[in-house]
PDB file of C-alpha atoms in Angstrom:
ATOM      1  CA  MET Y 100      -0.149  -0.055  -0.053  1.00 55.00           C
ATOM      2  CA  THR Y 101       1.550   3.254  -0.970  1.00 48.00           C
ATOM      3  CA  ASP Y 102       0.887   7.155  -1.069  1.00 46.00           C
ATOM      4  CA  ARG Y 103       3.946   8.623  -1.014  1.00 41.00           C
ATOM      5  CA  HIS Y 104       2.668  12.164  -0.777  1.00 39.00           C
ATOM      6  CA  ASP Y 105       0.977  11.564   2.626  1.00 42.00           C
ATOM      7  CA  ARG Y 106       3.830   9.616   4.197  1.00 44.00           C
ATOM      8  CA  PRO Y 107       5.008  11.206   7.297  1.00 40.00           C
ATOM      9  CA  ASP Y 108       8.849  12.464   7.800  1.00 46.00           C
ATOM     10  CA  ALA Y 109      10.875   9.363   8.494  1.00 47.00           C
ATOM     11  CA  GLU Y 110      12.275   9.320  11.957  1.00 50.00           C
ATOM     12  CA  PRO Y 111      16.125   9.432  12.399  1.00 50.00           C
ATOM     13  CA  PRO Y 112      17.623   5.953  12.217  1.00 50.00           C
ATOM     14  CA  ARG Y 113      17.383   4.155  15.372  1.00 53.00           C
ATOM     15  CA  ARG Y 114      18.856   0.671  15.830  1.00 54.00           C
ATOM     16  CA  LEU Y 115      16.977  -1.929  16.994  1.00 54.00           C
ATOM     17  CA  THR Y 116      18.494  -4.816  18.728  1.00 49.00           C
ATOM     18  CA  ALA Y 117      18.106  -8.155  17.139  1.00 54.00           C
ATOM     19  CA  HIS Y 118      20.264 -11.333  16.272  1.00 59.00           C
ATOM     20  CA  VAL Y 119      20.334 -11.352  12.634  1.00 64.00           C
ATOM     21  CA  GLU Y 120      21.920 -14.336  10.928  1.00 62.00           C
ATOM     22  CA  ALA Y 121      23.975 -14.098   7.776  1.00 69.00           C
ATOM     23  CA  ALA Y 122      23.535 -17.552   5.906  1.00 77.00           C
ATOM     24  CA  ARG Y 123      23.868 -18.355   2.078  1.00 86.00           C
ATOM     25  CA  LEU Y 124      20.003 -18.826   0.856  1.00 93.00           C
ATOM     26  CA  GLU Y 125      18.398 -20.863  -1.252  1.00 95.00           C
ATOM     27  CA  PRO Y 126      18.365 -19.735  -4.727  1.00 97.00           C
ATOM     28  CA  GLY Y 127      15.257 -17.689  -5.593  1.00 98.00           C
ATOM     29  CA  LEU Y 128      13.200 -14.974  -5.240  1.00 98.00           C
ATOM     30  CA  TYR Y 129      11.556 -13.901  -1.670  1.00 98.00           C
ATOM     31  CA  LEU Y 130       9.068 -11.528  -1.296  1.00 98.00           C
ATOM     32  CA  VAL Y 131       9.537  -9.632   2.017  1.00 98.00           C
ATOM     33  CA  ALA Y 132       6.946  -8.079   4.095  1.00 97.00           C
ATOM     34  CA  THR Y 133       8.018  -5.090   5.773  1.00 97.00           C
ATOM     35  CA  PRO Y 134       6.553  -2.662   8.525  1.00 97.00           C
ATOM     36  CA  ILE Y 135       3.751  -0.413   7.714  1.00 96.00           C
ATOM     37  CA  GLY Y 136       4.582   1.758  10.399  1.00 93.00           C
ATOM     38  CA  ALA Y 137       6.190   0.664  13.452  1.00 94.00           C
ATOM     39  CA  ALA Y 138       9.633  -0.664  12.496  1.00 94.00           C
ATOM     40  CA  ARG Y 139       9.684  -3.333  15.216  1.00 94.00           C
ATOM     41  CA  ASP Y 140       6.966  -4.906  13.326  1.00 96.00           C
ATOM     42  CA  ILE Y 141       9.221  -7.003  11.110  1.00 96.00           C
ATOM     43  CA  THR Y 142      10.070 -10.911  11.512  1.00 96.00           C
ATOM     44  CA  LEU Y 143      13.598 -12.285  12.310  1.00 94.00           C
ATOM     45  CA  ARG Y 144      13.458 -14.233   8.971  1.00 95.00           C
ATOM     46  CA  ALA Y 145      12.821 -11.059   7.154  1.00 96.00           C
ATOM     47  CA  LEU Y 146      15.767  -9.405   8.606  1.00 96.00           C
ATOM     48  CA  ASP Y 147      17.838 -12.656   8.119  1.00 95.00           C
ATOM     49  CA  VAL Y 148      17.081 -12.965   4.245  1.00 97.00           C
ATOM     50  CA  LEU Y 149      17.663  -8.691   4.039  1.00 97.00           C
ATOM     51  CA  ASN Y 150      21.262  -9.467   5.211  1.00 96.00           C
ATOM     52  CA  SER Y 151      21.942 -12.354   2.984  1.00 96.00           C
ATOM     53  CA  ALA Y 152      20.491 -12.057  -0.242  1.00 97.00           C
ATOM     54  CA  ASP Y 153      22.679 -11.347  -3.104  1.00 96.00           C
ATOM     55  CA  GLN Y 154      20.390  -9.035  -4.542  1.00 97.00           C
ATOM     56  CA  LEU Y 155      17.868  -6.694  -3.188  1.00 98.00           C
ATOM     57  CA  ALA Y 156      15.026  -4.965  -4.983  1.00 98.00           C
ATOM     58  CA  ALA Y 157      12.561  -2.279  -3.564  1.00 96.00           C
ATOM     59  CA  GLU Y 158       9.706   0.010  -4.853  1.00 95.00           C
ATOM     60  CA  ASP Y 159      11.321   2.646  -3.083  1.00 95.00           C
ATOM     61  CA  THR Y 160      14.975   2.312  -2.421  1.00 96.00           C
ATOM     62  CA  ARG Y 161      15.045   4.924   0.383  1.00 97.00           C
ATOM     63  CA  VAL Y 162      12.530   3.357   2.339  1.00 96.00           C
ATOM     64  CA  LEU Y 163      14.410  -0.145   2.253  1.00 97.00           C
ATOM     65  CA  ARG Y 164      17.967   1.531   2.942  1.00 97.00           C
ATOM     66  CA  HIS Y 165      16.376   3.288   5.862  1.00 96.00           C
ATOM     67  CA  LEU Y 166      14.569   0.015   7.269  1.00 96.00           C
ATOM     68  CA  MET Y 167      18.321  -1.871   6.919  1.00 96.00           C
ATOM     69  CA  ASP Y 168      19.797   1.312   8.963  1.00 96.00           C
ATOM     70  CA  ILE Y 169      17.301   1.094  11.711  1.00 95.00           C
ATOM     71  CA  HIS Y 170      17.891  -2.376  12.127  1.00 95.00           C
ATOM     72  CA  GLY Y 171      21.737  -2.212  11.387  1.00 94.00           C
ATOM     73  CA  ILE Y 172      21.966  -4.067   8.235  1.00 95.00           C
ATOM     74  CA  PRO Y 173      24.691  -3.589   6.088  1.00 94.00           C
ATOM     75  CA  LEU Y 174      24.736  -3.350   2.413  1.00 94.00           C
ATOM     76  CA  ARG Y 175      28.375  -4.728   2.165  1.00 92.00           C
ATOM     77  CA  GLY Y 176      28.565  -3.438  -1.686  1.00 93.00           C
ATOM     78  CA  ARG Y 177      25.016  -4.644  -2.955  1.00 95.00           C
ATOM     79  CA  ARG Y 178      23.031  -2.224  -4.710  1.00 93.00           C
ATOM     80  CA  ILE Y 179      19.234  -1.753  -3.976  1.00 97.00           C
ATOM     81  CA  LEU Y 180      17.602  -1.883  -7.242  1.00 97.00           C
ATOM     82  CA  ALA Y 181      14.631   0.450  -7.644  1.00 96.00           C
ATOM     83  CA  TYR Y 182      11.295  -2.065  -8.910  1.00 95.00           C
ATOM     84  CA  HIS Y 183       8.198   0.070  -9.077  1.00 93.00           C
ATOM     85  CA  ASP Y 184       4.908   0.492 -11.848  1.00 89.00           C
ATOM     86  CA  HIS Y 185       6.828   2.964 -14.045  1.00 91.00           C
ATOM     87  CA  ASN Y 186      10.283   0.827 -14.351  1.00 92.00           C
ATOM     88  CA  GLY Y 187       9.186  -2.950 -13.773  1.00 89.00           C
ATOM     89  CA  ASP Y 188       9.273  -3.824 -17.568  1.00 91.00           C
ATOM     90  CA  ARG Y 189      12.883  -2.093 -17.792  1.00 94.00           C
ATOM     91  CA  ALA Y 190      14.110  -3.465 -14.150  1.00 94.00           C
ATOM     92  CA  ARG Y 191      12.692  -7.173 -13.892  1.00 95.00           C
ATOM     93  CA  PRO Y 192      15.069  -8.746 -16.801  1.00 96.00           C
ATOM     94  CA  ALA Y 193      18.178  -7.757 -14.776  1.00 96.00           C
ATOM     95  CA  LEU Y 194      16.525  -9.265 -11.499  1.00 97.00           C
ATOM     96  CA  LEU Y 195      15.286 -12.512 -13.864  1.00 97.00           C
ATOM     97  CA  ALA Y 196      18.918 -12.806 -14.663  1.00 97.00           C
ATOM     98  CA  ALA Y 197      20.079 -13.030 -11.079  1.00 97.00           C
ATOM     99  CA  LEU Y 198      17.647 -15.824 -10.513  1.00 97.00           C
ATOM    100  CA  ALA Y 199      18.740 -17.684 -13.510  1.00 97.00           C
ATOM    101  CA  GLU Y 200      22.152 -17.555 -12.346  1.00 97.00           C
ATOM    102  CA  GLY Y 201      21.245 -19.324  -9.094  1.00 97.00           C
ATOM    103  CA  GLY Y 202      21.469 -15.675  -7.081  1.00 97.00           C
ATOM    104  CA  SER Y 203      18.661 -15.059  -4.489  1.00 98.00           C
ATOM    105  CA  VAL Y 204      16.925 -11.806  -4.634  1.00 98.00           C
ATOM    106  CA  ALA Y 205      14.713 -10.000  -1.822  1.00 98.00           C
ATOM    107  CA  TYR Y 206      11.917  -7.945  -3.325  1.00 98.00           C
ATOM    108  CA  CYS Y 207      10.263  -5.414  -0.624  1.00 97.00           C
ATOM    109  CA  SER Y 208       7.118  -3.208  -1.370  1.00 92.00           C
ATOM    110  CA  ASP Y 209       7.204   0.371   0.153  1.00 90.00           C
ATOM    111  CA  ALA Y 210       5.117  -1.094   3.130  1.00 93.00           C
ATOM    112  CA  GLY Y 211       3.242  -4.275   3.965  1.00 95.00           C
ATOM    113  CA  THR Y 212       3.164  -7.397   2.199  1.00 94.00           C
ATOM    114  CA  PRO Y 213       4.472  -7.266  -1.674  1.00 93.00           C
ATOM    115  CA  LEU Y 214       1.967  -7.935  -4.008  1.00 89.00           C
ATOM    116  CA  VAL Y 215      -1.136  -6.869  -2.264  1.00 86.00           C
ATOM    117  CA  ALA Y 216      -1.771  -3.459  -4.404  1.00 82.00           C
ATOM    118  CA  ASP Y 217       1.793  -3.486  -5.421  1.00 82.00           C
ATOM    119  CA  PRO Y 218       4.148  -3.697  -8.644  1.00 86.00           C
ATOM    120  CA  GLY Y 219       5.704  -7.131  -7.698  1.00 90.00           C
ATOM    121  CA  TYR Y 220       2.914  -9.327  -9.122  1.00 92.00           C
ATOM    122  CA  ARG Y 221       4.704  -9.305 -12.799  1.00 94.00           C
ATOM    123  CA  LEU Y 222       8.046 -10.146 -11.336  1.00 96.00           C
ATOM    124  CA  ALA Y 223       6.658 -12.962  -8.927  1.00 96.00           C
ATOM    125  CA  LEU Y 224       4.657 -14.057 -12.472  1.00 96.00           C
ATOM    126  CA  ASP Y 225       7.962 -13.955 -14.594  1.00 96.00           C
ATOM    127  CA  ALA Y 226      10.074 -15.878 -11.771  1.00 97.00           C
ATOM    128  CA  ALA Y 227       7.815 -18.769 -11.303  1.00 97.00           C
ATOM    129  CA  SER Y 228       7.036 -19.100 -14.871  1.00 97.00           C
ATOM    130  CA  ALA Y 229      11.029 -19.311 -15.657  1.00 96.00           C
ATOM    131  CA  GLY Y 230      11.214 -22.115 -13.083  1.00 97.00           C
ATOM    132  CA  ALA Y 231      12.909 -20.160 -10.095  1.00 97.00           C
ATOM    133  CA  ARG Y 232      11.441 -20.902  -6.565  1.00 97.00           C
ATOM    134  CA  VAL Y 233       9.211 -17.992  -4.855  1.00 98.00           C
ATOM    135  CA  HIS Y 234       9.216 -17.810  -1.310  1.00 98.00           C
ATOM    136  CA  ALA Y 235       6.893 -15.565   0.775  1.00 97.00           C
ATOM    137  CA  LEU Y 236       7.936 -14.010   4.175  1.00 97.00           C
ATOM    138  CA  PRO Y 237       4.574 -13.393   5.345  1.00 96.00           C
ATOM    139  CA  GLY Y 238       4.147 -10.201   7.841  1.00 96.00           C
ATOM    140  CA  PRO Y 239       2.486  -7.197   8.225  1.00 96.00           C
ATOM    141  CA  SER Y 240      -0.423  -6.192   6.021  1.00 96.00           C
ATOM    142  CA  ALA Y 241      -2.432  -3.055   5.990  1.00 97.00           C
ATOM    143  CA  ALA Y 242      -5.553  -4.595   4.789  1.00 97.00           C
ATOM    144  CA  LEU Y 243      -5.555  -7.365   7.481  1.00 97.00           C
ATOM    145  CA  ALA Y 244      -4.546  -5.051  10.114  1.00 98.00           C
ATOM    146  CA  ALA Y 245      -7.688  -2.849   9.424  1.00 98.00           C
ATOM    147  CA  LEU Y 246      -9.969  -5.828   9.191  1.00 98.00           C
ATOM    148  CA  SER Y 247      -8.994  -6.893  12.736  1.00 98.00           C
ATOM    149  CA  LEU Y 248      -9.595  -3.403  14.114  1.00 97.00           C
ATOM    150  CA  ALA Y 249     -12.837  -3.128  12.033  1.00 97.00           C
ATOM    151  CA  GLY Y 250     -15.167  -5.356  14.295  1.00 96.00           C
ATOM    152  CA  LEU Y 251     -17.078  -5.985  11.105  1.00 97.00           C
ATOM    153  CA  PRO Y 252     -17.324 -10.091   9.985  1.00 95.00           C
ATOM    154  CA  SER Y 253     -14.057 -11.582   8.943  1.00 95.00           C
ATOM    155  CA  ASP Y 254     -15.156 -15.040   8.072  1.00 95.00           C
ATOM    156  CA  ARG Y 255     -15.462 -13.838   4.211  1.00 95.00           C
ATOM    157  CA  PHE Y 256     -13.894 -10.744   3.119  1.00 98.00           C
ATOM    158  CA  LEU Y 257     -12.883  -9.452  -0.308  1.00 97.00           C
ATOM    159  CA  PHE Y 258      -9.777  -7.025  -0.886  1.00 97.00           C
ATOM    160  CA  LEU Y 259     -10.531  -4.435  -3.855  1.00 97.00           C
ATOM    161  CA  GLY Y 260      -7.251  -2.472  -4.047  1.00 95.00           C
ATOM    162  CA  PHE Y 261      -7.970   1.311  -4.825  1.00 96.00           C
ATOM    163  CA  PRO Y 262     -11.412   2.549  -6.192  1.00 97.00           C
ATOM    164  CA  PRO Y 263     -11.386   4.295  -9.868  1.00 96.00           C
ATOM    165  CA  PRO Y 264     -10.496   8.208  -9.394  1.00 94.00           C
ATOM    166  CA  THR Y 265     -13.458   9.593 -11.538  1.00 96.00           C
ATOM    167  CA  LYS Y 266     -17.073   9.783 -10.006  1.00 96.00           C
ATOM    168  CA  ALA Y 267     -18.658   7.901 -12.843  1.00 96.00           C
ATOM    169  CA  ALA Y 268     -16.491   5.015 -12.662  1.00 97.00           C
ATOM    170  CA  ARG Y 269     -16.332   5.087  -8.860  1.00 96.00           C
ATOM    171  CA  LEU Y 270     -19.820   4.793  -8.594  1.00 95.00           C
ATOM    172  CA  THR Y 271     -19.998   1.492 -11.032  1.00 93.00           C
ATOM    173  CA  TRP Y 272     -17.349  -0.207  -9.232  1.00 96.00           C
ATOM    174  CA  LEU Y 273     -19.042   0.632  -5.918  1.00 95.00           C
ATOM    175  CA  ARG Y 274     -22.311  -0.444  -7.322  1.00 91.00           C
ATOM    176  CA  ARG Y 275     -20.650  -3.851  -8.415  1.00 91.00           C
ATOM    177  CA  TRP Y 276     -18.895  -4.775  -5.343  1.00 94.00           C
ATOM    178  CA  LEU Y 277     -21.491  -3.756  -2.772  1.00 92.00           C
ATOM    179  CA  ALA Y 278     -23.758  -6.301  -4.012  1.00 85.00           C
ATOM    180  CA  VAL Y 279     -21.193  -9.060  -2.722  1.00 90.00           C
ATOM    181  CA  ASP Y 280     -22.105 -11.067   0.286  1.00 89.00           C
ATOM    182  CA  SER Y 281     -18.532 -10.117   1.909  1.00 95.00           C
ATOM    183  CA  THR Y 282     -16.971  -7.781   4.074  1.00 97.00           C
ATOM    184  CA  LEU Y 283     -14.845  -5.295   1.790  1.00 98.00           C
ATOM    185  CA  ILE Y 284     -11.490  -4.135   2.085  1.00 98.00           C
ATOM    186  CA  LEU Y 285     -10.250  -1.055  -0.041  1.00 98.00           C
ATOM    187  CA  PHE Y 286      -7.456   1.505   0.204  1.00 97.00           C
ATOM    188  CA  GLU Y 287      -8.108   5.009  -0.749  1.00 97.00           C
ATOM    189  CA  SER Y 288      -6.051   8.229  -1.035  1.00 95.00           C
ATOM    190  CA  PRO Y 289      -6.943  10.517   2.276  1.00 96.00           C
ATOM    191  CA  ARG Y 290      -7.589  13.338  -0.494  1.00 95.00           C
ATOM    192  CA  ARG Y 291     -10.533  11.115  -1.735  1.00 96.00           C
ATOM    193  CA  VAL Y 292     -12.038   9.572   1.180  1.00 97.00           C
ATOM    194  CA  ASN Y 293     -14.632  12.009   1.276  1.00 96.00           C
ATOM    195  CA  ARG Y 294     -15.695  11.647  -2.405  1.00 97.00           C
ATOM    196  CA  THR Y 295     -15.869   7.933  -1.981  1.00 98.00           C
ATOM    197  CA  LEU Y 296     -18.173   8.184   1.083  1.00 98.00           C
ATOM    198  CA  ASP Y 297     -20.252  10.522  -0.928  1.00 97.00           C
ATOM    199  CA  ASP Y 298     -20.814   8.033  -3.530  1.00 96.00           C
ATOM    200  CA  LEU Y 299     -21.303   5.383  -0.985  1.00 96.00           C
ATOM    201  CA  CYS Y 300     -23.778   7.291   0.115  1.00 95.00           C
ATOM    202  CA  GLU Y 301     -25.665   7.435  -3.236  1.00 94.00           C
ATOM    203  CA  ILE Y 302     -26.052   3.609  -3.282  1.00 91.00           C
ATOM    204  CA  ASP Y 303     -26.256   2.632   0.582  1.00 92.00           C
ATOM    205  CA  PRO Y 304     -25.999   5.384   3.040  1.00 93.00           C
ATOM    206  CA  ASN Y 305     -26.596   2.979   5.742  1.00 93.00           C
ATOM    207  CA  ARG Y 306     -24.003   0.215   5.104  1.00 95.00           C
ATOM    208  CA  ILE Y 307     -21.661   0.158   8.306  1.00 97.00           C
ATOM    209  CA  THR Y 308     -18.062   1.755   7.266  1.00 98.00           C
ATOM    210  CA  VAL Y 309     -14.702   1.864   8.901  1.00 98.00           C
ATOM    211  CA  VAL Y 310     -12.012   4.377   7.989  1.00 98.00           C
ATOM    212  CA  ALA Y 311      -8.574   3.302   9.456  1.00 98.00           C
ATOM    213  CA  ARG Y 312      -5.721   5.462   9.143  1.00 97.00           C
ATOM    214  CA  GLU Y 313      -2.025   5.473   9.935  1.00 96.00           C
ATOM    215  CA  LEU Y 314      -1.980   1.940  11.318  1.00 97.00           C
ATOM    216  CA  THR Y 315       0.493   1.265  13.988  1.00 96.00           C
ATOM    217  CA  LYS Y 316       1.919   4.654  13.693  1.00 95.00           C
ATOM    218  CA  LYS Y 317       1.775   7.498  16.652  1.00 93.00           C
ATOM    219  CA  PHE Y 318      -1.625   8.980  15.227  1.00 94.00           C
ATOM    220  CA  GLU Y 319      -3.561   5.556  14.244  1.00 96.00           C
ATOM    221  CA  GLU Y 320      -7.119   6.459  14.121  1.00 96.00           C
ATOM    222  CA  VAL Y 321     -10.010   4.336  13.526  1.00 98.00           C
ATOM    223  CA  ILE Y 322     -13.256   5.653  12.983  1.00 98.00           C
ATOM    224  CA  ARG Y 323     -16.422   3.664  12.752  1.00 98.00           C
ATOM    225  CA  GLY Y 324     -20.323   4.575  11.832  1.00 97.00           C
ATOM    226  CA  THR Y 325     -22.667   4.386   8.618  1.00 97.00           C
ATOM    227  CA  ALA Y 326     -21.420   5.681   5.341  1.00 97.00           C
ATOM    228  CA  ALA Y 327     -23.928   8.736   5.879  1.00 97.00           C
ATOM    229  CA  ASP Y 328     -22.699   9.507   9.316  1.00 97.00           C
ATOM    230  CA  LEU Y 329     -18.765   9.166   8.095  1.00 98.00           C
ATOM    231  CA  ALA Y 330     -19.812  11.421   4.685  1.00 97.00           C
ATOM    232  CA  ALA Y 331     -20.726  14.060   7.371  1.00 97.00           C
ATOM    233  CA  ASP Y 332     -17.758  13.969   9.793  1.00 97.00           C
ATOM    234  CA  PRO Y 333     -15.548  16.856   9.201  1.00 95.00           C
ATOM    235  CA  ARG Y 334     -12.787  14.970  10.159  1.00 95.00           C
ATOM    236  CA  MET Y 335     -12.888  13.139   6.698  1.00 95.00           C
ATOM    237  CA  ALA Y 336     -12.360  16.201   4.714  1.00 92.00           C
ATOM    238  CA  THR Y 337      -8.645  16.476   6.712  1.00 92.00           C
ATOM    239  CA  LEU Y 338      -7.497  12.965   7.057  1.00 93.00           C
ATOM    240  CA  LYS Y 339      -3.632  12.550   6.258  1.00 93.00           C
ATOM    241  CA  GLY Y 340      -1.492   9.483   6.037  1.00 92.00           C
ATOM    242  CA  GLU Y 341      -2.500   6.126   4.462  1.00 92.00           C
ATOM    243  CA  VAL Y 342      -6.115   5.099   4.482  1.00 97.00           C
ATOM    244  CA  VAL Y 343      -7.755   1.694   4.574  1.00 98.00           C
ATOM    245  CA  MET Y 344     -11.662   1.557   4.351  1.00 99.00           C
ATOM    246  CA  VAL Y 345     -13.381  -1.489   5.680  1.00 99.00           C
ATOM    247  CA  LEU Y 346     -17.244  -1.795   4.562  1.00 98.00           C
ATOM    248  CA  ASP Y 347     -19.873  -3.999   6.351  1.00 97.00           C
ATOM    249  CA  ARG Y 348     -21.545  -6.557   3.672  1.00 94.00           C
ATOM    250  CA  PRO Y 349     -25.130  -5.990   2.851  1.00 88.00           C
ATOM    251  CA  SER Y 350     -27.830  -6.527   5.108  1.00 79.00           C
ATOM    252  CA  ALA Y 351     -30.580  -9.219   4.249  1.00 64.00           C
ATOM    253  CA  VAL Y 352     -33.499  -6.858   2.101  1.00 61.00           C
ATOM    254  CA  GLU Y 353     -36.846  -7.641   2.076  1.00 60.00           C
ATOM    255  CA  VAL Y 354     -38.435  -7.180  -1.437  1.00 67.00           C
ATOM    256  CA  ASP Y 355     -41.886  -8.197  -2.399  1.00 74.00           C
ATOM    257  CA  GLU Y 356     -41.816 -10.820  -4.877  1.00 83.00           C
ATOM    258  CA  ASP Y 357     -44.400  -9.326  -7.042  1.00 84.00           C
ATOM    259  CA  ARG Y 358     -42.423  -6.416  -7.296  1.00 83.00           C
ATOM    260  CA  LEU Y 359     -39.370  -8.287  -8.043  1.00 89.00           C
ATOM    261  CA  ASP Y 360     -40.871 -10.061 -10.805  1.00 90.00           C
ATOM    262  CA  ARG Y 361     -42.448  -6.721 -12.295  1.00 90.00           C
ATOM    263  CA  VAL Y 362     -38.559  -5.070 -12.356  1.00 90.00           C
ATOM    264  CA  LEU Y 363     -37.455  -8.436 -13.772  1.00 93.00           C
ATOM    265  CA  LEU Y 364     -40.117  -8.769 -16.714  1.00 92.00           C
ATOM    266  CA  GLU Y 365     -39.670  -4.989 -17.478  1.00 91.00           C
ATOM    267  CA  HIS Y 366     -35.797  -5.874 -17.680  1.00 93.00           C
ATOM    268  CA  LEU Y 367     -36.221  -9.154 -19.757  1.00 92.00           C
ATOM    269  CA  ARG Y 368     -38.133  -7.211 -22.396  1.00 91.00           C
ATOM    270  CA  THR Y 369     -34.873  -6.036 -23.655  1.00 93.00           C
ATOM    271  CA  MET Y 370     -32.165  -7.763 -22.024  1.00 93.00           C
ATOM    272  CA  SER Y 371     -30.521 -11.340 -21.857  1.00 93.00           C
ATOM    273  CA  VAL Y 372     -31.793 -13.302 -18.725  1.00 93.00           C
ATOM    274  CA  LYS Y 373     -28.148 -12.698 -17.127  1.00 93.00           C
ATOM    275  CA  ASP Y 374     -28.087  -8.823 -17.957  1.00 93.00           C
ATOM    276  CA  ALA Y 375     -31.885  -8.455 -16.591  1.00 92.00           C
ATOM    277  CA  ALA Y 376     -30.717 -10.052 -13.466  1.00 92.00           C
ATOM    278  CA  ARG Y 377     -27.669  -7.810 -12.880  1.00 90.00           C
ATOM    279  CA  ALA Y 378     -30.085  -4.872 -13.431  1.00 90.00           C
ATOM    280  CA  ALA Y 379     -32.550  -5.852 -10.975  1.00 89.00           C
ATOM    281  CA  ALA Y 380     -30.059  -6.975  -8.488  1.00 85.00           C
ATOM    282  CA  GLU Y 381     -28.492  -3.206  -8.805  1.00 82.00           C
ATOM    283  CA  ASP Y 382     -32.097  -2.134  -8.791  1.00 80.00           C
ATOM    284  CA  LEU Y 383     -33.501  -3.338  -5.622  1.00 80.00           C
ATOM    285  CA  GLY Y 384     -30.253  -3.936  -3.587  1.00 72.00           C
ATOM    286  CA  LEU Y 385     -30.732  -8.085  -4.084  1.00 78.00           C
ATOM    287  CA  PRO Y 386     -27.934 -10.440  -4.293  1.00 76.00           C
ATOM    288  CA  LYS Y 387     -27.464 -11.224  -8.076  1.00 81.00           C
ATOM    289  CA  ARG Y 388     -27.386 -15.087  -7.457  1.00 80.00           C
ATOM    290  CA  ASP Y 389     -30.999 -15.433  -6.158  1.00 81.00           C
ATOM    291  CA  VAL Y 390     -32.325 -12.717  -8.713  1.00 91.00           C
ATOM    292  CA  TYR Y 391     -30.740 -14.454 -11.438  1.00 90.00           C
ATOM    293  CA  GLN Y 392     -32.649 -17.905 -10.583  1.00 89.00           C
ATOM    294  CA  ARG Y 393     -36.001 -15.968 -10.367  1.00 89.00           C
ATOM    295  CA  ALA Y 394     -34.995 -14.577 -13.869  1.00 92.00           C
ATOM    296  CA  LEU Y 395     -34.641 -18.066 -15.449  1.00 91.00           C
ATOM    297  CA  GLY Y 396     -37.833 -18.841 -13.857  1.00 88.00           C
ATOM    298  CA  LEU Y 397     -39.340 -15.886 -15.275  1.00 89.00           C
ATOM    299  CA  ALA Y 398     -37.867 -16.906 -18.906  1.00 85.00           C
ATOM    300  CA  ASP Y 399     -38.839 -20.387 -18.862  1.00 79.00           C
ATOM    301  CA  ASP Y 400     -42.557 -19.410 -18.031  1.00 75.00           C
ATOM    302  CA  SER Y 401     -42.755 -16.555 -20.862  1.00 64.00           C
TER     303      SER Y 401
END
């Protein structure tokens, strides 16, 4: 999860005591989870790999260098290769070549777990496709930290990344995902949280929503309420830092069967069964799966 413009000024390097082992690593790509705020939220295995990998790569080389300084891990002549959205196609061949030669490559995103809203996906895919071993080093995740704090059902959840930046696309996106019977987790820029809440209110103002910001940091804050409550909260217009939003699953909606049939029949006049079911589900706020079964029955009867 990354929003460089909202990251607070980095604290001065402070050495943290930990026993870090230097050992020859098995060849392969190591996806290293790093802290989302508190520097001590890192595993000993992650420190071992950062200390021992032949090649280091990071979404932001400055962030990884600062983390290594804090934990007293020397570069020993190693160079940290930048790998991000804007240079991935150019930087990837060098990392794949290092893997092909039997080297060990450690990749870190700016913060949290690599490949979660992160450019490392293509690197991991190409490495695996080339026959390299890919190792996951689990650790901090802003999405899971927010879910654990949200107080919402966690037996079934869906991570959505960032919503579209424009209103029309965002409304279409929200309508699609709000119908899913699952707790939803999304990242959002603090500058757009109030707009996303306003759009959410147009669709489901009573949806329980949690806005979590600056997780594990000094100014951590978790704000809960309905979408309408939060949209009216003046704090939403002045948020700073990295933000995770968690939305409750849809509540059960009682709809008269005659009304459902009328809406479906109207859509079936001009649409396929699948499209009519989707449109009716959006109109009435019902699960698409249930509406589709009813649409099939009506189509068979007609």
